[in-house]
XYZ file of C-alpha atoms in Angstrom:
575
model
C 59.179 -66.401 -198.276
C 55.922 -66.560 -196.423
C 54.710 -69.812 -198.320
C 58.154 -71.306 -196.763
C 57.382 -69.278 -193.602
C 54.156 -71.615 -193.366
C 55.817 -74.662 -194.493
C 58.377 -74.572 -192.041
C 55.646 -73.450 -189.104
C 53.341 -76.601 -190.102
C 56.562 -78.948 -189.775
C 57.802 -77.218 -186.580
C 53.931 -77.766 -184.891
C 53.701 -81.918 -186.054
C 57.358 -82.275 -184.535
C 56.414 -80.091 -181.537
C 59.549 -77.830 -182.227
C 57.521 -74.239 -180.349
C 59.644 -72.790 -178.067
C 59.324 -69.554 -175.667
C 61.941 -67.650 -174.105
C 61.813 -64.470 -171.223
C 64.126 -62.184 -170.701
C 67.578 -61.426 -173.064
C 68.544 -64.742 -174.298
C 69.582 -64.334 -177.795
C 71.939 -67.626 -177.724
C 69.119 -69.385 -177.149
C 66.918 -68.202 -179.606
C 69.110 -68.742 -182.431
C 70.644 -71.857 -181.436
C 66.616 -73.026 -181.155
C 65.784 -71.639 -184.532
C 68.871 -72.880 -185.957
C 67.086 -76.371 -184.790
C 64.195 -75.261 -186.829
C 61.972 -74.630 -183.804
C 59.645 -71.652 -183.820
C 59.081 -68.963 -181.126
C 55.842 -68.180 -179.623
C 55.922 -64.622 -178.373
C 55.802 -65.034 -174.180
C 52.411 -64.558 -173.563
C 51.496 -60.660 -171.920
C 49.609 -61.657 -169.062
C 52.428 -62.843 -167.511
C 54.253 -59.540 -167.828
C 50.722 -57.553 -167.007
C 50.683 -59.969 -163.690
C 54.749 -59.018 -162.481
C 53.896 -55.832 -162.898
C 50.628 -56.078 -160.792
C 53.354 -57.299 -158.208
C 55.680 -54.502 -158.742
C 58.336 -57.116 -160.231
C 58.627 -54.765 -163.549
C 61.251 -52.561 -162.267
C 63.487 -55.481 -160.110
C 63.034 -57.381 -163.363
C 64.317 -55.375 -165.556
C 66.996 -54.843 -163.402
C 67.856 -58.544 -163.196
C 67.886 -58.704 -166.738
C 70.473 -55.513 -167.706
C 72.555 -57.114 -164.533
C 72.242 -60.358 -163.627
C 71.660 -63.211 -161.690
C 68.037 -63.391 -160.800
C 67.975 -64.965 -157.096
C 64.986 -63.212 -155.611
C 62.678 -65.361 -156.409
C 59.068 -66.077 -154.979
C 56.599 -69.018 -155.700
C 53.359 -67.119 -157.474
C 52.379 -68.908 -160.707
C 51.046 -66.781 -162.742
C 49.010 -68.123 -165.464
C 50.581 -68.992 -169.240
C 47.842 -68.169 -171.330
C 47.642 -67.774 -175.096
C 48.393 -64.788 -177.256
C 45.017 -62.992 -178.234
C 46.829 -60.112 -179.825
C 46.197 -58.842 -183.761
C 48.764 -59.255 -186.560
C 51.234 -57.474 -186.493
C 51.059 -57.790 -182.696
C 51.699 -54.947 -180.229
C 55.452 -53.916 -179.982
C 55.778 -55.003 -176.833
C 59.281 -57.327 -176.527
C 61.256 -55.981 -179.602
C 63.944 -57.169 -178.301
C 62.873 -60.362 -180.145
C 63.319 -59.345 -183.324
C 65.922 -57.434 -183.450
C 67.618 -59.555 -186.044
C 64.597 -59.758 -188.008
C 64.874 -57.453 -190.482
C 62.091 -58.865 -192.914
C 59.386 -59.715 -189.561
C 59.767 -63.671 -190.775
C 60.358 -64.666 -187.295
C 57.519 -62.008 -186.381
C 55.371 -63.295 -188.740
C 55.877 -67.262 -187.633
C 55.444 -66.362 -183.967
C 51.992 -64.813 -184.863
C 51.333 -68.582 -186.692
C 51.597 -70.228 -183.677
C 50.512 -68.038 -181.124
C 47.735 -70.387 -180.016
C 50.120 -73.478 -179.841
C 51.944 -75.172 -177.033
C 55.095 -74.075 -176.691
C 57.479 -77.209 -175.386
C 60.435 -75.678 -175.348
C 60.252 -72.788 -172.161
C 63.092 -70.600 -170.992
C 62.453 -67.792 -168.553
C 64.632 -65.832 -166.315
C 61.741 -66.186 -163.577
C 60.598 -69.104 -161.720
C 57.359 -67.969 -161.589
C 56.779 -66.515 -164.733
C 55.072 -70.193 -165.188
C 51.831 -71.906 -164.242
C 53.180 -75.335 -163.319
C 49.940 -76.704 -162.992
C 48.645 -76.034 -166.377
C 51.608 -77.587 -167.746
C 51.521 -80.694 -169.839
C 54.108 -83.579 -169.099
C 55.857 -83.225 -172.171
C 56.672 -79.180 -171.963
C 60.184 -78.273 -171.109
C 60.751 -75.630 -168.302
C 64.079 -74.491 -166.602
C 63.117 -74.074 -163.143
C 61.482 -75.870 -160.328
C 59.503 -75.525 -157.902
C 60.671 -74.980 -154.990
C 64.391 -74.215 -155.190
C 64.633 -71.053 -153.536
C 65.193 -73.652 -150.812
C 68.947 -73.554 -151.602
C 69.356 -70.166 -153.979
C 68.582 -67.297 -151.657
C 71.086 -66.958 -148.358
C 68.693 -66.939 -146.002
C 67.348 -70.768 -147.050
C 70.947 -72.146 -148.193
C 71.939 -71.077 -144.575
C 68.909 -72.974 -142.755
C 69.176 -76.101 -145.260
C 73.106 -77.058 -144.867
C 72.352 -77.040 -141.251
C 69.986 -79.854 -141.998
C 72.703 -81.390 -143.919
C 73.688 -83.725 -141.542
C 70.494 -85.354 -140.974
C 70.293 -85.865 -144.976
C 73.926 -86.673 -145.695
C 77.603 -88.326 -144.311
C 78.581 -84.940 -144.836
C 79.502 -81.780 -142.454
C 78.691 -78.287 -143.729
C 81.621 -76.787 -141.975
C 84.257 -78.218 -144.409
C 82.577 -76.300 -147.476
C 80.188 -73.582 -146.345
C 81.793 -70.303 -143.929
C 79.612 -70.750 -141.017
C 76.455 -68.829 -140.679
C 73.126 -67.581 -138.654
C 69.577 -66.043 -139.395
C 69.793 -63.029 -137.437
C 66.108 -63.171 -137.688
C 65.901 -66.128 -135.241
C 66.748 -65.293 -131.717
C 68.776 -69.175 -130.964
C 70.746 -68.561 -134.107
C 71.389 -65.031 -133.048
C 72.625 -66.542 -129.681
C 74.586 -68.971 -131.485
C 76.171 -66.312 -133.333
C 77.180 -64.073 -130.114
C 78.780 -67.069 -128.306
C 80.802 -67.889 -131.746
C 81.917 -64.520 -132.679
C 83.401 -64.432 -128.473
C 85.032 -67.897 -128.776
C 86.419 -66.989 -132.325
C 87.243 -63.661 -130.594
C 89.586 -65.714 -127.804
C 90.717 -67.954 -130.876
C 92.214 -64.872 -132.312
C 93.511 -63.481 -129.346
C 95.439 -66.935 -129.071
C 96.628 -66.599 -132.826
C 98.146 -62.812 -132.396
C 99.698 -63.511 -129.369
C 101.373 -66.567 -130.962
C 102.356 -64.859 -134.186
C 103.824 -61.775 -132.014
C 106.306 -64.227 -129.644
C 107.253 -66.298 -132.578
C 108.054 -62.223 -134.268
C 109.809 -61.051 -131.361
C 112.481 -64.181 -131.210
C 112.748 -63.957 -134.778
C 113.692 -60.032 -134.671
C 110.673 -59.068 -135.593
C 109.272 -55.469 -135.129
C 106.048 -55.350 -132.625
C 103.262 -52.871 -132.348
C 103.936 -50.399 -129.052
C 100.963 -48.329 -128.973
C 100.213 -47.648 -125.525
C 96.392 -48.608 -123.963
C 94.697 -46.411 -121.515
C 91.878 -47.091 -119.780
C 91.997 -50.747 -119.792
C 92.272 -51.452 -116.719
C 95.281 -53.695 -117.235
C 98.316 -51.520 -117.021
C 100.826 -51.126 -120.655
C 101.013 -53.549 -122.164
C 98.821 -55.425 -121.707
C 98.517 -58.664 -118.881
C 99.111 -62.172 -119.039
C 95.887 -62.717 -117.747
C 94.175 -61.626 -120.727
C 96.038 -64.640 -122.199
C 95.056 -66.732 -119.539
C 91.464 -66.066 -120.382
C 91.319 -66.985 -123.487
C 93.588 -70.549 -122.782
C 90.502 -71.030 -120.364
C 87.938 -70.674 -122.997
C 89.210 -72.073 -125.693
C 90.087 -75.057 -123.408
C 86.947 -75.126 -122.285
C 85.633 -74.937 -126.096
C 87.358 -77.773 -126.913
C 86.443 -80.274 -124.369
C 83.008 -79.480 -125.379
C 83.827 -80.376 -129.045
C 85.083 -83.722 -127.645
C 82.226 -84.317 -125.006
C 84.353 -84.337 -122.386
C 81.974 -81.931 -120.683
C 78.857 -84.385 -120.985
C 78.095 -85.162 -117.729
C 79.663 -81.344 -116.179
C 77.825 -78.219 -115.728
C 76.130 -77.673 -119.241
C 76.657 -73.515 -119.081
C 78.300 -72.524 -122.677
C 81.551 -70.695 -122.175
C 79.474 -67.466 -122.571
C 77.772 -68.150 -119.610
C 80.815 -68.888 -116.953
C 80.516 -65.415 -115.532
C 83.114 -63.698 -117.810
C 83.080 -60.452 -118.515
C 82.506 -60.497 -122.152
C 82.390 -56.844 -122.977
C 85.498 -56.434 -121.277
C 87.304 -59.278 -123.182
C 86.375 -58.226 -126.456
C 86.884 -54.234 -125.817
C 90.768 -55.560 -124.645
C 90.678 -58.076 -127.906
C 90.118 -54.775 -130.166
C 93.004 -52.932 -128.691
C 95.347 -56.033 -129.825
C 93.941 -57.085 -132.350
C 92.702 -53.882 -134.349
C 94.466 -51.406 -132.799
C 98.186 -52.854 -132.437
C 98.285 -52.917 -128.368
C 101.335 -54.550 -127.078
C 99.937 -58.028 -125.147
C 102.274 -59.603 -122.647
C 103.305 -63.363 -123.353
C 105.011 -65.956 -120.506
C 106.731 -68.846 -122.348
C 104.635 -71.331 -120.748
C 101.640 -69.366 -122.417
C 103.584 -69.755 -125.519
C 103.471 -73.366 -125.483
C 100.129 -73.855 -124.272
C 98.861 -71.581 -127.168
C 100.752 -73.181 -129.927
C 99.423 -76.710 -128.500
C 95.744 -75.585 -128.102
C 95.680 -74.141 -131.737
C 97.052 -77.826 -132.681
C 94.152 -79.555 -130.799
C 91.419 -77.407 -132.039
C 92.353 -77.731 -136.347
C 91.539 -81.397 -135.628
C 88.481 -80.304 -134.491
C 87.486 -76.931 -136.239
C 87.599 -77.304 -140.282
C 87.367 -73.492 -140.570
C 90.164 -72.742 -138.209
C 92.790 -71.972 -141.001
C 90.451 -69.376 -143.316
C 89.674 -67.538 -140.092
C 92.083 -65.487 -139.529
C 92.500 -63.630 -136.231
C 90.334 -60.462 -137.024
C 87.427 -61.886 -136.644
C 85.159 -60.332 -139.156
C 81.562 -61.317 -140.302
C 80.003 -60.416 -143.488
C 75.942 -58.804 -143.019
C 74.325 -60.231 -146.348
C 70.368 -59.404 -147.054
C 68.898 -62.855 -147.148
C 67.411 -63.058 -150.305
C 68.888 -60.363 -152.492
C 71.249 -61.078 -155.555
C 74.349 -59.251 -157.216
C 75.992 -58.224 -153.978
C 73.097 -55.665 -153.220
C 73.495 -54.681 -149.144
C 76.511 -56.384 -148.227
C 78.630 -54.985 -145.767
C 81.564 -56.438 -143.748
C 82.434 -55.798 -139.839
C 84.501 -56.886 -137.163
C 82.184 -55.552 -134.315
C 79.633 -57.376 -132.821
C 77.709 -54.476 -131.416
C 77.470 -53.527 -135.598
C 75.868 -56.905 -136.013
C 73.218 -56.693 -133.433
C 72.084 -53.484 -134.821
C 71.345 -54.638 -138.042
C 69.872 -57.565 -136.459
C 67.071 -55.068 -135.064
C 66.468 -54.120 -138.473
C 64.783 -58.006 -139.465
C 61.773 -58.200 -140.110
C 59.242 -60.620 -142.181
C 60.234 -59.206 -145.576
C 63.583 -58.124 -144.725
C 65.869 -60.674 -143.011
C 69.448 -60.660 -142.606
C 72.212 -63.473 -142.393
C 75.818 -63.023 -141.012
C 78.319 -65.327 -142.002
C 82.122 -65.192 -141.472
C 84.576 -64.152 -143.354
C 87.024 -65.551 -145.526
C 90.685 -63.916 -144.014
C 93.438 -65.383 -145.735
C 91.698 -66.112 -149.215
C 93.804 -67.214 -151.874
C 95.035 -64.374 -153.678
C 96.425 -63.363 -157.758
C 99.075 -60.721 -157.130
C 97.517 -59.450 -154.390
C 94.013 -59.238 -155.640
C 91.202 -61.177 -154.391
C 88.795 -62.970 -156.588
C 85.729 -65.635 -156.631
C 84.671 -67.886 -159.099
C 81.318 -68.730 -161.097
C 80.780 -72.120 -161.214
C 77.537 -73.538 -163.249
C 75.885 -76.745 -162.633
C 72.723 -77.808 -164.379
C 70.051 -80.135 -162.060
C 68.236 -82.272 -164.558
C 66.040 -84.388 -162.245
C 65.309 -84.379 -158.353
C 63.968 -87.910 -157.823
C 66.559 -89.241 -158.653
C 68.635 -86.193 -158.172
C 70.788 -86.080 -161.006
C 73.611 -83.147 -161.264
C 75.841 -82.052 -164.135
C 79.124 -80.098 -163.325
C 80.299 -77.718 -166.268
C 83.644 -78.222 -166.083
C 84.261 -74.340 -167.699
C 83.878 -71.298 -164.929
C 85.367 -68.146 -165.105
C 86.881 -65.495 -161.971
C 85.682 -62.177 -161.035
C 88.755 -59.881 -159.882
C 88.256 -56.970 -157.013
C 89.514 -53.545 -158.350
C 91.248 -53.162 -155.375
C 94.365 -54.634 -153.669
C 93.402 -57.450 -150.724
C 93.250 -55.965 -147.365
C 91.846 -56.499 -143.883
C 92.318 -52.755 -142.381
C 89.882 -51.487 -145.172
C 86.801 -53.052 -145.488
C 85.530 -51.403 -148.459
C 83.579 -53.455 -151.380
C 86.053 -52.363 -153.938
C 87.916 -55.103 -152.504
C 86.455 -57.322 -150.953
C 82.770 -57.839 -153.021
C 83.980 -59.405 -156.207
C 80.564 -58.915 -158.199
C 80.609 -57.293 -161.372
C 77.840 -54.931 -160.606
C 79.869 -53.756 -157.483
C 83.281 -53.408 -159.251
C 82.207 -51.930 -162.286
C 80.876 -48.557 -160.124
C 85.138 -48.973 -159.012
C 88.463 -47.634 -161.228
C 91.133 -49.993 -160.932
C 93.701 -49.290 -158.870
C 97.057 -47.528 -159.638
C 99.406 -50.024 -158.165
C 97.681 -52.717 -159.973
C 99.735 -55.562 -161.109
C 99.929 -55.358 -165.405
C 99.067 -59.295 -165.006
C 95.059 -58.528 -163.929
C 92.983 -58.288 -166.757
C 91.978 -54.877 -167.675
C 88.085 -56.404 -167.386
C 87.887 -58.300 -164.162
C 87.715 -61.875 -165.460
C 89.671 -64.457 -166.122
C 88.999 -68.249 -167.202
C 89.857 -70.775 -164.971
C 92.253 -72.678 -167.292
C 93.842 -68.635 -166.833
C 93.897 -69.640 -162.935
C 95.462 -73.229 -163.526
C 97.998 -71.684 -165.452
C 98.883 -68.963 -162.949
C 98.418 -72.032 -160.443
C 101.187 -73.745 -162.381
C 103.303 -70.614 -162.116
C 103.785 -70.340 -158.807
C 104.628 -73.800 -157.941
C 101.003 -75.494 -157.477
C 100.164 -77.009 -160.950
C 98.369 -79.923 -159.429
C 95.410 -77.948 -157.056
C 92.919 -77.110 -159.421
C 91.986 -81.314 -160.101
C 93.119 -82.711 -156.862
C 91.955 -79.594 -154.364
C 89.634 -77.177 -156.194
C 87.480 -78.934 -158.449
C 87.142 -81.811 -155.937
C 86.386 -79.423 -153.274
C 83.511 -77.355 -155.355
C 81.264 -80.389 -156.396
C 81.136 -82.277 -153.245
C 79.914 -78.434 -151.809
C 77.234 -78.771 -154.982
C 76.160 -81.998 -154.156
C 75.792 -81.484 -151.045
C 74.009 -77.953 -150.984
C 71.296 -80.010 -153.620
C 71.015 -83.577 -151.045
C 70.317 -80.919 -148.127
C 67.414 -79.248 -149.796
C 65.997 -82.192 -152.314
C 62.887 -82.966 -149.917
C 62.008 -79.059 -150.243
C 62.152 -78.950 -153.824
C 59.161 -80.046 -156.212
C 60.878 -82.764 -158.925
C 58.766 -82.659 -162.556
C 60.199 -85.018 -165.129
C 60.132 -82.464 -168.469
C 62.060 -79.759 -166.042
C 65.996 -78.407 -165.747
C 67.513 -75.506 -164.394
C 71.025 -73.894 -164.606
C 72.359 -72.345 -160.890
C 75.390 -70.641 -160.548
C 77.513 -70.751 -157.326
C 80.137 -68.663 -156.110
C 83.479 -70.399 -154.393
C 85.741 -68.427 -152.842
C 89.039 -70.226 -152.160
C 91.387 -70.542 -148.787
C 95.213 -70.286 -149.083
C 95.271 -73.710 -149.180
C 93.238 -73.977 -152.224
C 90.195 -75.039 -149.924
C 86.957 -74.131 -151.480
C 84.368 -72.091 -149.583
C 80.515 -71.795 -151.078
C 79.657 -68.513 -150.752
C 75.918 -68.525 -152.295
C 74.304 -70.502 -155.244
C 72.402 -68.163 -157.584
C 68.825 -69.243 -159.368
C 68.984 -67.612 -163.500
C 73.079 -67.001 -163.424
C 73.418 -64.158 -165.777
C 74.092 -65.268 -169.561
C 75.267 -61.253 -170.334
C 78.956 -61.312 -171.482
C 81.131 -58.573 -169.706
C 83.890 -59.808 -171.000
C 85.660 -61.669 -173.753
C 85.638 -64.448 -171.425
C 82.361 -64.468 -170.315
C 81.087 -63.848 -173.872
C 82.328 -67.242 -174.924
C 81.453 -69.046 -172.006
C 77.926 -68.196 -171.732
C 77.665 -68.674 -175.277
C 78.832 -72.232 -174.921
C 77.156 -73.275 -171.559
C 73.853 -72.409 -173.649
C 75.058 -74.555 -176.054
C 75.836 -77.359 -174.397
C 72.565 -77.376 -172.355
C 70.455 -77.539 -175.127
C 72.803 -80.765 -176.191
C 72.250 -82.157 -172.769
C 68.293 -81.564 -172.352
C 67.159 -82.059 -175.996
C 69.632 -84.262 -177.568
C 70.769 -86.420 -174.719
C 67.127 -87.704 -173.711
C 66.871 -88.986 -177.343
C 70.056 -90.076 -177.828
C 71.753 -91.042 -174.102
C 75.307 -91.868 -176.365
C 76.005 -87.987 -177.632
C 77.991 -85.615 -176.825
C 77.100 -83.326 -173.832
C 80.098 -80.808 -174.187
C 81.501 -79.762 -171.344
C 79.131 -81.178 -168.772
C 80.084 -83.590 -166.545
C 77.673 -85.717 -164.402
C 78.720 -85.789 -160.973
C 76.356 -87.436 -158.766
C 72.434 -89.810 -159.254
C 71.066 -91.059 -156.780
C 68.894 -94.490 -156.846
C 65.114 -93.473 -157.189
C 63.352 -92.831 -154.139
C 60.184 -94.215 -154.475
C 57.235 -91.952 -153.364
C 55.171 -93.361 -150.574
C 51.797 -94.194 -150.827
C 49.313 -91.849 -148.552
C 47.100 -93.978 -146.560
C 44.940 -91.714 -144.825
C 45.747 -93.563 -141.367
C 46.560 -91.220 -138.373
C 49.754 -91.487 -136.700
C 49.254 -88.956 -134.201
C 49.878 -90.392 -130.227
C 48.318 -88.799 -127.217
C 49.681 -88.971 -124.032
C 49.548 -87.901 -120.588
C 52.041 -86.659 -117.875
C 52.657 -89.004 -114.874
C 53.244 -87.623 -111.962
C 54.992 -88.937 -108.730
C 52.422 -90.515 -106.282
């Protein structure tokens, strides 16, 4: 067995078949050595430097878990195995199904050979700049630009300037709190979305009452407006969102160029009379003119606002650490004075985003759910994408609702759910482990009348948000030929089937939970090995269930000439 052992090592290093893989990837190793490539232990100075960084802990974590998107951009180096044979029992995890230490035993052979074959569930568990042109790695540099919150939320609003394409259509609007504009930016939208709602209940009420209806009658005290409550508040809000609106349309270009927020309204009285409709069921008085005006307005503004659907008129905000993974911090809130206190809390190395929140989601009996959706970048210059066209759902625990904002159900990661019982009044029709397939969803789709929105409205919707996520943050991102990396992003979808990009994730988690996920992963690992080692020798074969989406014509790099471009001027002044 050992005279084959060497046989088989000697063939593997003149066909360059040495491969090295980080972190619990067993599909990958045995589809590899079913290749007949040979693993070269990951070297221990890479582990020795994480843990000089304090990564160990956060590592392992990632691993047992999931998705890795905390990522930072230290290389550490990828130097060769010095160790003794048998080496140190440091990774057994390797060779667990290695009962007689063959594999052991071949990874000692070529522990001083380059590996061209490497898979880590770290971007910078690599030294890029050691690496030789034709070694395979599965990240790049650099895209942490698009897979932590904070980043994906400052590169789609660059979009515009990079693509024919508006952010708003795809992506839930959303501010650093860390920067004091975007924080302004977020107070002015969360009081126009505030008089947006008011419009919406006060609509939805009239329409009740002449339909029969039963109305909320708590009484208000207090407010300075008498029970219920006054048209005025109503007239407000027309005023605003009226003046809103002719903004959108530049019809205020050449008036006074004060935002809404700034026209002397008293905004902490609006939005303390906005929580007593709206949250707390006060009655609001409604003329019929005001009825008309409000249904028109609403009208006006969808052509205008692509988000003004998912909404919803409760006007809640989801607080999301911006670069933490696997739903770690994330709290929802409809108050703005919760906001701005966690917006004290930024600092350098701990930033916050707030982004709004998804009301009327599309539901499965009740239950609301988000979807994992892989897509493999092969090249950035061109940039060249690959949809998988298999994903898979991750169920809350708990029924939908908007008067609990608890994570059991509305945080639909498995590492949040799984610390959650399922409910008691949950429909026999949810799977018993959180996750369906989405061929489980088109079905279900079909069900209930819509049999035709996962290929003309879903699908659609999810890889023009991919493409353009990747075309917003492509100058940010380091291309290298021999490279590839998997993301995973999570959609959540509107009633209408609309989807909504919630985050893209750097190392998606290949750890089954399920019997879904167990074949899934299985086969995305598959296929990517089809697409990145049998495709560039063969362009013909078979790529499984990837799909390529989108390549761009190569952007040629320009040449640096060393000239200055810098122009000085000076200020005239009025003689």
């Amino acid at each position: 067995r050992l005279k084959r052992a060497r046989m088989h090592v000697e063939r593997a290093i003149k066909e360059k078949k040495i491969f090295m893989v980080q972190g619990p990837y067993p599909i990958i190793r045995s589809l590899l050595r079913a290749r007949g490539w040979v693993e070269r232990k990951f070297p221990r100075a890479s582990r020795q430097m994480e843990q000089h960084h304090g990564c160990q802990k956060q590592l392992q974590e990632e691993e047992e878990e999931g998705d890795g998107a905390d990522q930072g951009e230290a290389v550490p180096s990828l130097g060769t195995s010095e160790s003794p044979w048998p080496p140190e029992e440091e990774e057994e995890e390797q060779w667990e199904e290695d009962p007689d230490g063959i594999h052991k035993f071949m990874s000692h052979l070529v522990r001083d050979q380059v590996p061209y074959f490497i898979w880590t569930n770290r971007c910078n568990a690599v030294d890029y700049r050691r690496l030789q042109q034709d070694q395979v790695v599965n990240h790049y540099i650099g895209a942490s630009a698009f897979t932590t919150k904070e980043r994906l939320c400052l590169s789609l609003q660059n979009l515009p300037w990079c693509d024919q394409a508006d952010p708003n259509t795809f992506f839930p609007r959303c501010y650093r709190l860390g920067s004091a504009d975007e924080q302004q930016a977020f107070i002015e939208d969360f009081h126009l979305t505030a008089a947006r709602s008011l419009l919406k209940v006060a609509l939805e009420r009239a329409e009740g009452a002449v339909m029969g209806m039963e109305q909320p009658s708590k009484p208000v005290e207090g407010s300075g407006l008498g029970s219920p409550l006054l048209p005025q508040l109503v007239e407000e809000a027309l005023r605003l969102c009226g003046q809103h609106l002719g903004s959108l349309g530049h019809q205020d270009i050449d008036g006074d160029t004060l935002s809404p927020g700034m026209t002397g309204t008293n905004w902490h009285r609006f939005l303390q009379d906005y929580y007593r409709v709206v949250h707390e069921g006060a009655v609001l008085a409604l003329t019929g003119a005001q009825r008309d005006q409000c249904r028109a307005l609403l009208q006006h503004m969808a052509g205008w606002l692509p988000q003004l659907s998912m909404e919803g008129h409760s006007n809640i905000w989801i607080l999301k650490p911006g670069a933490k993974s696997r739903g770690r911090g994330i709290t929802c809130t409809a108050r703005l004075e919760e906001v701005l206190q966690v917006a004290k809390t930024c600092t350098a190395s701990m930033s916050w985003v707030v982004q709004k929140y998804v009301e009327r989601p599309l539901l499965v009996f009740g239950t609301k759910f988000d979807i994992r959706q892989w897509f493999l970048v092969t090249d950035w210059n061109p940039l060249t994408v690959w949809f998988y066209r298999e994903s898979y759902l991750r169920f809350c625990s708990q029924p939908f609702s908007l008067r609990h904002l608890d994570p059991a159900r509305h945080l639909c990661n498995v590492s949040i759910q799984k610390r959650y019982r399922p409910a008691r009044s949950r429909h026999p029709q949810l799977p018993p482990d959180q996750i369906w397939s989405c061929k489980q969803l088109q079905a279900h789709l079909a069900q209930v009348g819509q049999p035709g929105a996962w290929h003309q409205v879903m699908e659609p919707g999810m890889k023009a948000a991919v493409v353009g996520s990747l075309c917003s943050a492509r100058e940010l991102v380091k291309p290298r030929k021999s490279s590839f990396e998997l993301y995973g992003a999570d959609f959540i979808f509107g009633e209408d089937c609309q989807p909504w990009l919630l985050e893209i994730n750097a190392s998606p988690t290949m750890a089954p939970s399920s019997a879904v996920t167990k074949r899934l992963c299985a086969s995305v690992q598959r296929d990517i090995l089809r697409l990145i080692i049998d495709h560039r020798l063969d362009p013909t074969c078979p790529t499984g269930a990837f799909e390529l989406i989108y390549k761009e014509a190569v952007v040629p790099q320009p040449l640096f000439m060393g000239q200055k471009l810098m122009v000085k001027g000076c200020s005239l002044r009025k003689p």
